[in-house]
Short mmCIF file of C-alpha atoms and ligand atoms in Angstrom, two decimals:
data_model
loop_
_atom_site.label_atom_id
_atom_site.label_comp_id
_atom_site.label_asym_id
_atom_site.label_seq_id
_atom_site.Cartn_x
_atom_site.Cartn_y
_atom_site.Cartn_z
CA UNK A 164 22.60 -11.60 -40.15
CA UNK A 165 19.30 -11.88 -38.66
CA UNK A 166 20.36 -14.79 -36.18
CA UNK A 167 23.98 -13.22 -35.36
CA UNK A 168 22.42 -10.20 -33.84
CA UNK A 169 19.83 -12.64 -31.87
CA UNK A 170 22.84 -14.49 -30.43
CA UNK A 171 24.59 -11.03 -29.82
CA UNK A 172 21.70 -10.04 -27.99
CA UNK A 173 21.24 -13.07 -26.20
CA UNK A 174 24.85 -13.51 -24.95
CA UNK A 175 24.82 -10.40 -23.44
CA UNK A 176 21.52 -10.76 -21.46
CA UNK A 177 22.64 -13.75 -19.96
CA UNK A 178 25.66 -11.84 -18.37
CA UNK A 179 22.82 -9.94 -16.37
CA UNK A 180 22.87 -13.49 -14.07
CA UNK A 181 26.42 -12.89 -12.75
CA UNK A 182 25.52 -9.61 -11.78
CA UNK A 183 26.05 -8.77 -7.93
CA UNK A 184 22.69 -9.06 -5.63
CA UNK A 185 20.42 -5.97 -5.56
CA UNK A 186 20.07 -4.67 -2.17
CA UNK A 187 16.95 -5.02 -0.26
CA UNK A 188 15.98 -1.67 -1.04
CA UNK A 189 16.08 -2.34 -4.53
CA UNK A 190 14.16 -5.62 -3.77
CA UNK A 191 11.89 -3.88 -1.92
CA UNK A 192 11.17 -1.45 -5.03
CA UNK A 193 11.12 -4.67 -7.37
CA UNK A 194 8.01 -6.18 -5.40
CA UNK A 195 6.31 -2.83 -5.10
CA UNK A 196 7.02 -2.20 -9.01
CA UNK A 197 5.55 -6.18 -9.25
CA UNK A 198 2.68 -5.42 -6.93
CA UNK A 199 1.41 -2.68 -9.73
CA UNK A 200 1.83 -4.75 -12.43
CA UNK A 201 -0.67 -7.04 -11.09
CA UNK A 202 -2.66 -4.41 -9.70
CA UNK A 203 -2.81 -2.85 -13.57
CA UNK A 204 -4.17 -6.62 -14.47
CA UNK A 205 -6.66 -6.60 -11.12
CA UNK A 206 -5.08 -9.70 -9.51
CA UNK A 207 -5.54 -8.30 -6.25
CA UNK A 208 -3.84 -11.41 -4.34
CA UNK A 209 -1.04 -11.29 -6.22
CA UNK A 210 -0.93 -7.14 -5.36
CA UNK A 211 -1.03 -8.03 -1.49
CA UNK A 212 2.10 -10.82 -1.98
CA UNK A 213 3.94 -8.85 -3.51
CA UNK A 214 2.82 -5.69 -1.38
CA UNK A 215 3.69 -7.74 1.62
CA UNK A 216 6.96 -8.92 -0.08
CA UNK A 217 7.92 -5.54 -0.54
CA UNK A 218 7.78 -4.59 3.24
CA UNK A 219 9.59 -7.70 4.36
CA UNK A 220 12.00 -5.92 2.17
CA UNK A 221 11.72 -2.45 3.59
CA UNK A 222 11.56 -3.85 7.30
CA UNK A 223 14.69 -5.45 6.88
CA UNK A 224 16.42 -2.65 5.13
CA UNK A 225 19.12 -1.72 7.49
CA UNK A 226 18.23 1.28 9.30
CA UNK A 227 20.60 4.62 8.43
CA UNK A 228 22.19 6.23 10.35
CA UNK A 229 24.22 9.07 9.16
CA UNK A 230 21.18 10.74 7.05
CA UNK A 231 21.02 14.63 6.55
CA UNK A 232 19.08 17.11 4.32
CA UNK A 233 22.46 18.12 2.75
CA UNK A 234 23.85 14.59 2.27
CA UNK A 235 20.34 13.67 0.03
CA UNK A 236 20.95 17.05 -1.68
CA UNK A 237 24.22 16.54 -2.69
CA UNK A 238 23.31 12.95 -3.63
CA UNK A 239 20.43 14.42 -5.87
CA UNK A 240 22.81 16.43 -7.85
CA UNK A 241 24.79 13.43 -8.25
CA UNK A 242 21.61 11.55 -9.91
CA UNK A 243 21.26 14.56 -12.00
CA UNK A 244 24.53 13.86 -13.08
CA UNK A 245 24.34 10.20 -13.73
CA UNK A 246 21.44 10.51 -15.44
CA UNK A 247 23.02 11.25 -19.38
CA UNK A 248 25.42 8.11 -19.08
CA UNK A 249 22.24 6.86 -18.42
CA UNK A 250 20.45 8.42 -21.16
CA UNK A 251 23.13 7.51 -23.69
CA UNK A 252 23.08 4.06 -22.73
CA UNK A 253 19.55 3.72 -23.51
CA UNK A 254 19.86 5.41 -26.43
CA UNK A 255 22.77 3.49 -28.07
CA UNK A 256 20.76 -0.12 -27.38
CA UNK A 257 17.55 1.92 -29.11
CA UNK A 258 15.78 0.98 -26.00
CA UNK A 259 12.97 3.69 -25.90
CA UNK A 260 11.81 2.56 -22.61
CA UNK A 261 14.49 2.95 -20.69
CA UNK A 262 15.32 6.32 -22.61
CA UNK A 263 11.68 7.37 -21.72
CA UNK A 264 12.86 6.43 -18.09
CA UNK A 265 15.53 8.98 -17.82
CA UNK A 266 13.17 11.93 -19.12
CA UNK A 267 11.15 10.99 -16.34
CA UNK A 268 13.14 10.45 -13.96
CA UNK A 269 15.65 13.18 -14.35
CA UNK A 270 12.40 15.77 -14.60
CA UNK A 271 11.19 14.33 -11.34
CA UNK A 272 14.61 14.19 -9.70
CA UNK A 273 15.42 17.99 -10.76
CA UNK A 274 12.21 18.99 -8.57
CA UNK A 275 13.06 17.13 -5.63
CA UNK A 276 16.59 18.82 -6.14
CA UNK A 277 15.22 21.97 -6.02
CA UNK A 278 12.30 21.38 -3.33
CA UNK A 279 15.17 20.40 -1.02
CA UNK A 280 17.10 23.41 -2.19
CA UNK A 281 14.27 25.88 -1.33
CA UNK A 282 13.54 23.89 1.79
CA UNK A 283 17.30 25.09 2.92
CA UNK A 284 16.71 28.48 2.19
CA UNK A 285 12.94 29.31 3.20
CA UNK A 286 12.56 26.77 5.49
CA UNK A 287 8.88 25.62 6.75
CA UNK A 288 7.77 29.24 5.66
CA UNK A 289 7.20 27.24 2.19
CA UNK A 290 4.97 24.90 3.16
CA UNK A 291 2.49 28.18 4.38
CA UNK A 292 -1.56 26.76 3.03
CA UNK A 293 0.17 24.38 0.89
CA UNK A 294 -0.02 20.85 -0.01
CA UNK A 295 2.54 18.56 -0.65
CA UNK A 296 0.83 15.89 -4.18
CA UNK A 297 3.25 13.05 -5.27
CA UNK A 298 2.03 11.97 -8.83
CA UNK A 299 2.32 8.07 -8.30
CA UNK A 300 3.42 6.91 -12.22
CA UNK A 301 6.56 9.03 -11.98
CA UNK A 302 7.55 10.73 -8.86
CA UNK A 303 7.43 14.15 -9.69
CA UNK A 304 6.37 15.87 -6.33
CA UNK A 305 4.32 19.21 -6.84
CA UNK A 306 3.57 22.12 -4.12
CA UNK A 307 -0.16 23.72 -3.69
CA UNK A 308 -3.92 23.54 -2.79
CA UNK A 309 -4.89 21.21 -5.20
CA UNK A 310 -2.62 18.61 -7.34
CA UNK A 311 -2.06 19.84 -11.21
CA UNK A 312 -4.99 18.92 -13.58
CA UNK A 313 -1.98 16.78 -15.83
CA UNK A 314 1.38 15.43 -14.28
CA UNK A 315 3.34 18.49 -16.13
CA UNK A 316 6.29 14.85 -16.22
CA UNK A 317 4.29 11.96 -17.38
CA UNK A 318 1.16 13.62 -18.31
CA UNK A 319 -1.45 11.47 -16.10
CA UNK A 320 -4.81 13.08 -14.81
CA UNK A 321 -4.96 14.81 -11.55
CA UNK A 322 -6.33 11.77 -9.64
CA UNK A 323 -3.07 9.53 -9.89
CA UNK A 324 -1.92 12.20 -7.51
CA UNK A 325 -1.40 11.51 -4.18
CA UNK A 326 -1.09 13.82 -1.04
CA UNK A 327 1.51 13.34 1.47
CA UNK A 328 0.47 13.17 4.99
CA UNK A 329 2.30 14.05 7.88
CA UNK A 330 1.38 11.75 10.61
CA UNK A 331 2.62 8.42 10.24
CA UNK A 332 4.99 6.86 8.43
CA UNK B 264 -6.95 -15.30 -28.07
CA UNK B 265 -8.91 -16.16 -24.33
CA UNK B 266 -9.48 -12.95 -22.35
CA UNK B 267 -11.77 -11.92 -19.09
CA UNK B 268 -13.59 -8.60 -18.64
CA UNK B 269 -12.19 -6.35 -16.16
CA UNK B 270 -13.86 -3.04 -15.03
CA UNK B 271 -12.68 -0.02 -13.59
CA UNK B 272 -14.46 1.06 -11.38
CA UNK B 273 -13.85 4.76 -11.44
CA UNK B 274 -15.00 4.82 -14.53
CA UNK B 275 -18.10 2.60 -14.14
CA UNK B 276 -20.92 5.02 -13.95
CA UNK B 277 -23.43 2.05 -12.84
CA UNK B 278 -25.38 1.84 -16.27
CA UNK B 279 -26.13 -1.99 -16.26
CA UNK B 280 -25.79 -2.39 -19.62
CA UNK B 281 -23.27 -4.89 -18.41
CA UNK B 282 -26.20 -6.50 -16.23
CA UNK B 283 -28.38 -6.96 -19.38
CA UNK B 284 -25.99 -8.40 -21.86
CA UNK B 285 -24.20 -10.55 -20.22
CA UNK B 286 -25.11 -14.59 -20.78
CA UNK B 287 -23.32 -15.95 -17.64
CA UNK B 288 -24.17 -13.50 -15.21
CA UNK B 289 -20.48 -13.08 -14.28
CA UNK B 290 -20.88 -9.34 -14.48
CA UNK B 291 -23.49 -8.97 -11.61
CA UNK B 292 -21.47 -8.70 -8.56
CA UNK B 293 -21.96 -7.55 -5.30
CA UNK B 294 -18.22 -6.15 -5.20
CA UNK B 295 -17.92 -4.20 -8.42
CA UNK B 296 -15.72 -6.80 -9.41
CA UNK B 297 -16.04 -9.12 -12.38
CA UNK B 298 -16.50 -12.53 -12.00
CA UNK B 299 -13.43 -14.42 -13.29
CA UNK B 300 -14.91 -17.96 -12.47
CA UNK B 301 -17.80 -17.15 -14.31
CA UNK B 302 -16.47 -14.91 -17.43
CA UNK B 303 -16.59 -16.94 -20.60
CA UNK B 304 -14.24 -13.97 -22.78
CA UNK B 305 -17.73 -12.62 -24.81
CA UNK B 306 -17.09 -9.53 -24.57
CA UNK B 307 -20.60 -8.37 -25.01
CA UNK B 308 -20.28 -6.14 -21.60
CA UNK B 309 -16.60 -4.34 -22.69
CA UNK B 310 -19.06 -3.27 -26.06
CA UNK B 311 -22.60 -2.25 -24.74
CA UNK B 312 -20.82 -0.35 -21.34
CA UNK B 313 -21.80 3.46 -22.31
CA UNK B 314 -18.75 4.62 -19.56
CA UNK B 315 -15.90 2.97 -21.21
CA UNK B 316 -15.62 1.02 -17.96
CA UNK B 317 -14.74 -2.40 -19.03
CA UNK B 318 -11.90 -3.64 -20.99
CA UNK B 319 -11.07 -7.25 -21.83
CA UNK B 320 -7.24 -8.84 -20.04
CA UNK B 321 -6.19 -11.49 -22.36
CA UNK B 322 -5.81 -14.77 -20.14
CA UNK B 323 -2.01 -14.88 -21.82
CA UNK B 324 0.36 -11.96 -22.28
CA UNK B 325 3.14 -11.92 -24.52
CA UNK B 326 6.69 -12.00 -23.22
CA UNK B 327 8.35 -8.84 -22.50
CA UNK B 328 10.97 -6.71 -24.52
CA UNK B 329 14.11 -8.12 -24.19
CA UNK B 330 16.78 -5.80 -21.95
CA UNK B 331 20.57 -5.44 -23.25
CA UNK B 332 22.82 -6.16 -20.08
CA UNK B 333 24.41 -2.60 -20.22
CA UNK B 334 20.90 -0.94 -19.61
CA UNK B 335 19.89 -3.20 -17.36
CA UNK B 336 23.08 -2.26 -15.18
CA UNK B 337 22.97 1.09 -14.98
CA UNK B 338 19.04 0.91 -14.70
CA UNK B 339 19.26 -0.55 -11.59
CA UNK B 340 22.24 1.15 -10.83
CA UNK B 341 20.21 4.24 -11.14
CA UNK B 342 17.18 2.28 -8.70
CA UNK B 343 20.03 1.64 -6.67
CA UNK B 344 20.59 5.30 -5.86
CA UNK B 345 16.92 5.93 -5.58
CA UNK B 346 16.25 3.73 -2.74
CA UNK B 347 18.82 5.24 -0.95
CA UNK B 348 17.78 8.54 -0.82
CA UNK B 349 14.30 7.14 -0.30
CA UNK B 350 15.91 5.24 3.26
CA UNK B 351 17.87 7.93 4.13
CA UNK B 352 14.76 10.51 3.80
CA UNK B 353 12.61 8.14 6.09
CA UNK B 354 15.17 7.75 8.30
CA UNK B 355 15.15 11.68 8.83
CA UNK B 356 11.22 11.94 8.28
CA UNK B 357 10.91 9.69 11.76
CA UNK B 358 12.47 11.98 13.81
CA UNK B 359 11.58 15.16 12.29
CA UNK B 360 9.44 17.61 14.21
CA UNK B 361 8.43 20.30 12.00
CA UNK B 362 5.89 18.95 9.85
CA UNK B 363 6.83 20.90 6.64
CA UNK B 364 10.14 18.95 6.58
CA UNK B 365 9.09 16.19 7.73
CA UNK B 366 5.89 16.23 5.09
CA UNK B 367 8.88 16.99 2.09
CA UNK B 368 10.95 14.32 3.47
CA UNK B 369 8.41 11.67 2.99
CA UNK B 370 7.20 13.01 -0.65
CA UNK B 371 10.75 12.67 -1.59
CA UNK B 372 11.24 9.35 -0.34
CA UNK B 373 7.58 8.34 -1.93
CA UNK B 374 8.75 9.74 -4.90
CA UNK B 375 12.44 8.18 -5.03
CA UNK B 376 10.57 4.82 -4.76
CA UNK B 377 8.48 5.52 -7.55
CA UNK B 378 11.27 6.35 -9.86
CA UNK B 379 12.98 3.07 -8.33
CA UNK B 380 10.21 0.94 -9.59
CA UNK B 381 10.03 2.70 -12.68
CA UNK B 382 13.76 2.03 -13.57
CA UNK B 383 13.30 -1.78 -12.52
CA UNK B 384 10.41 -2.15 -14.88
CA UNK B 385 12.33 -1.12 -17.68
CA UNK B 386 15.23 -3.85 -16.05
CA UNK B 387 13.47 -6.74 -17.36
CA UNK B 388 10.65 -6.26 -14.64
CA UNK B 389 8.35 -5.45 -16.62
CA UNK B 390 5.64 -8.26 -15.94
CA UNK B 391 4.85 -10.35 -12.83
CA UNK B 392 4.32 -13.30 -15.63
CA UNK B 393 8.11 -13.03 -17.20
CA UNK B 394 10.66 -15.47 -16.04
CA UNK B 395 13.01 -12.58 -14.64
CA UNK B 396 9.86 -12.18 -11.90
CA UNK B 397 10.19 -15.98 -11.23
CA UNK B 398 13.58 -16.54 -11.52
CA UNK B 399 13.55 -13.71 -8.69
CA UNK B 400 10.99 -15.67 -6.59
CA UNK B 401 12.82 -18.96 -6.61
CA UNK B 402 16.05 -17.26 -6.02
CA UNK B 403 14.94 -15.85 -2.50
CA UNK B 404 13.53 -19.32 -2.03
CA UNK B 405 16.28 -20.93 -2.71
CA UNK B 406 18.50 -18.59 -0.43
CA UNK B 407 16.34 -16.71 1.74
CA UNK B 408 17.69 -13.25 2.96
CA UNK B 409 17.17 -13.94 6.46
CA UNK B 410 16.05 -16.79 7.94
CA UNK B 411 12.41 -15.56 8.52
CA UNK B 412 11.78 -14.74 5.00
CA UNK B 413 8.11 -15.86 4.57
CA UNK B 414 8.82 -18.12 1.71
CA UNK B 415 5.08 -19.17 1.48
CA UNK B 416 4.48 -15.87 0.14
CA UNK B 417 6.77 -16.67 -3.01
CA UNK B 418 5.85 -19.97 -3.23
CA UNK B 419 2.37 -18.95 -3.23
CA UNK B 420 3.00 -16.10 -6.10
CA UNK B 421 5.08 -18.94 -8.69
CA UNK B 422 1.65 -21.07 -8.43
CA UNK B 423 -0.67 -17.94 -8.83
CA UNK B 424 1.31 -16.41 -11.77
CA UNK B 425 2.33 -18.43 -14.91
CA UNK B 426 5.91 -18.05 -15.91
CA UNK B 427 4.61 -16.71 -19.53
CA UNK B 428 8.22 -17.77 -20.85
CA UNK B 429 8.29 -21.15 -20.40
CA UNK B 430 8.33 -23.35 -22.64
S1 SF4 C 647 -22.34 -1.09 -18.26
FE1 SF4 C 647 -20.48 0.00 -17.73
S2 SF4 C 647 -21.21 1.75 -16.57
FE2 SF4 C 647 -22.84 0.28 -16.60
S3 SF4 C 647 -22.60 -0.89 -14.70
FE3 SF4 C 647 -21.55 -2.01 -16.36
S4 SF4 C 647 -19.46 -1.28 -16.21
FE4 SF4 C 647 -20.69 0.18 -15.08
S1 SF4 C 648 -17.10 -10.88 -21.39
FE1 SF4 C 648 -19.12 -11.83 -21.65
S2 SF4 C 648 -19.16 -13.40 -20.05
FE2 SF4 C 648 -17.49 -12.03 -19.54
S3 SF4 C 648 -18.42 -10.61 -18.12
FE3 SF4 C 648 -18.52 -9.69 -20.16
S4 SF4 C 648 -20.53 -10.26 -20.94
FE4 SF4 C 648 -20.10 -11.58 -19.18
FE1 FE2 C 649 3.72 12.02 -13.35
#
């Protein structure tokens, strides 16, 4: 039984090689996502060539065109959506990773949903003596003075917070 | 199994203890940084550091949890959605005067790629050491996205990194 579910297993991963090419965004999130994981191991050579990698990828990312605020609100109540096929994917191949995924990412999705949705209502008024902190494990972007002691998401300390800056991009 | 010391250095709280005990002098650095060459896996300095600072990276990781195709698709499905919204926000953060937008715009584009990477480590992208990393490396060797891809850059990574799946 044992090996039937192995080769079960194994059949289907191999699939994953006809699948279509990711675009360069998503190769551009791959390196970045690489770039950590040797940063987490403190191969810092390996972090800047795959840092670098990852803005080949952005550089060449074809530039759009046709962006608005409503277009990426509508789009983030699409994710919100998507995410329970997601979730029940996950859940029926008992991956807990990718399950634990979708919390996060559906938590940190629903703010930026309804940052953008205040945005369109108050407009810069909301922004008045406040920062903007993204916390850098899982996204979830957080209005105020200072960032939250814990990510209220993925529950890291207030340091792995970062501030967003206006100036350059 | 063979590891090397690694410290954090937030954490560190420059108590030397590290300094004293170890026998190769690997740990006495004028970068904060560890000496790799030198490290010989003792672990005395990861025990007598008061802070917590220094923890021991085993020289060989295990290979990654294996991914079902289905999740894998709609992860990066998911990623694929994320990056958008992360161009199309920078796209609109450029030209954006007032800085409140323009300050959300980029958070949310920060934060879309976040979520992106997230979803494409649970992919099978877990670690730069599993063969999905290298078969992605030779890949955009092999057949380069544009013709000025620096391909040093990935050749360079496949010698740094071992492919921990191969057998
Ligand atoms: S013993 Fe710990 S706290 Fe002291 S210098 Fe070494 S790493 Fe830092
Ligand atoms: S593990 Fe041993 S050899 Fe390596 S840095 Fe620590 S004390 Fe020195
Ligand atoms: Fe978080």
């Amino acid at each position: 039984m044992q090996e039937k579910s192995e080769e079960k297993v194994l059949s289907k991963v191999q699939k994953e090689e006809d699948l279509e090419k990711l675009s360069t965004g998503q190769m551009a999130a791959l390196c970045s996502n690489l770039a950590r994981g040797c940063e987490k191991q403190y191969k810092e050579e390996e972090t800047a060539l795959f840092t670098k990698l990852a803005s080949y990828f952005s550089a060449i990312s074809p530039e759009v065109k046709d962006a608005t605020v409503e277009k990426i609100s509508e789009e983030l109540q699409e994710d919100l959506k998507a995410y329970p096929s997601l979730r029940a994917t996950a859940d029926a191949a008992e991956d807990r990773g990718a399950a634990r995924v979708c919390v996060w990412g559906e938590k940190a999705t629903r703010m930026l949903s309804s940052l953008l949705n205040r945005y369109q209502e108050e407009g810069e008024k909301m922004f008045e003596n406040q920062e903007i902190w993204v916390c850098s494990i899982c996204g979830f972007v957080y209005l105020g003075n200072e960032p939250p002691n814990i990510c209220p998401v993925c529950k890291v300390p207030a340091f792995k917070f970062m501030k967003i800056e206006g100036g350059k991009i | 199994m063979k590891a090397c010391a690694v410290r954090n250095i937030r954490l560190c709280t420059k108590d030397c203890l590290c300094l004293y005990v170890c026998p190769t002098g690997a740990t006495d650095t004028e970068n904060s940084i560890i000496d790799v060459t030198k490290c010989i896996g003792c672990e005395a300095c990861a025990k007598a550091c008061p802070s917590g600072a220094i923890s021991m990276m085993p020289l060989e990781l295990p290979v990654q949890q294996v991914k079902q195709a289905e999740v894998i698709n709609s992860l990066k499905e998911m990623a694929g959605r994320k990056v958008k919204k992360e161009e199309q926000a920078l796209s609109l953060a450029k030209k954006e005067e007032k800085l409140g937008l323009k300050r959300l715009l980029i958070a949310l584009a920060t934060a879309e790629r976040f979520i992106a990477e997230d979803l494409l480590r649970e992919a099978g992208y877990m670690l730069p050491q599993s063969a999905n990393a290298h078969r992605f490396l030779e890949d955009l060797i092999a057949n380069p996205p544009t013709e000025d891809f620096p391909k040093e850059i990935a050749q360079k990574l496949l010698e740094l990194i071992p492919n921990n799946e191969e057998v």
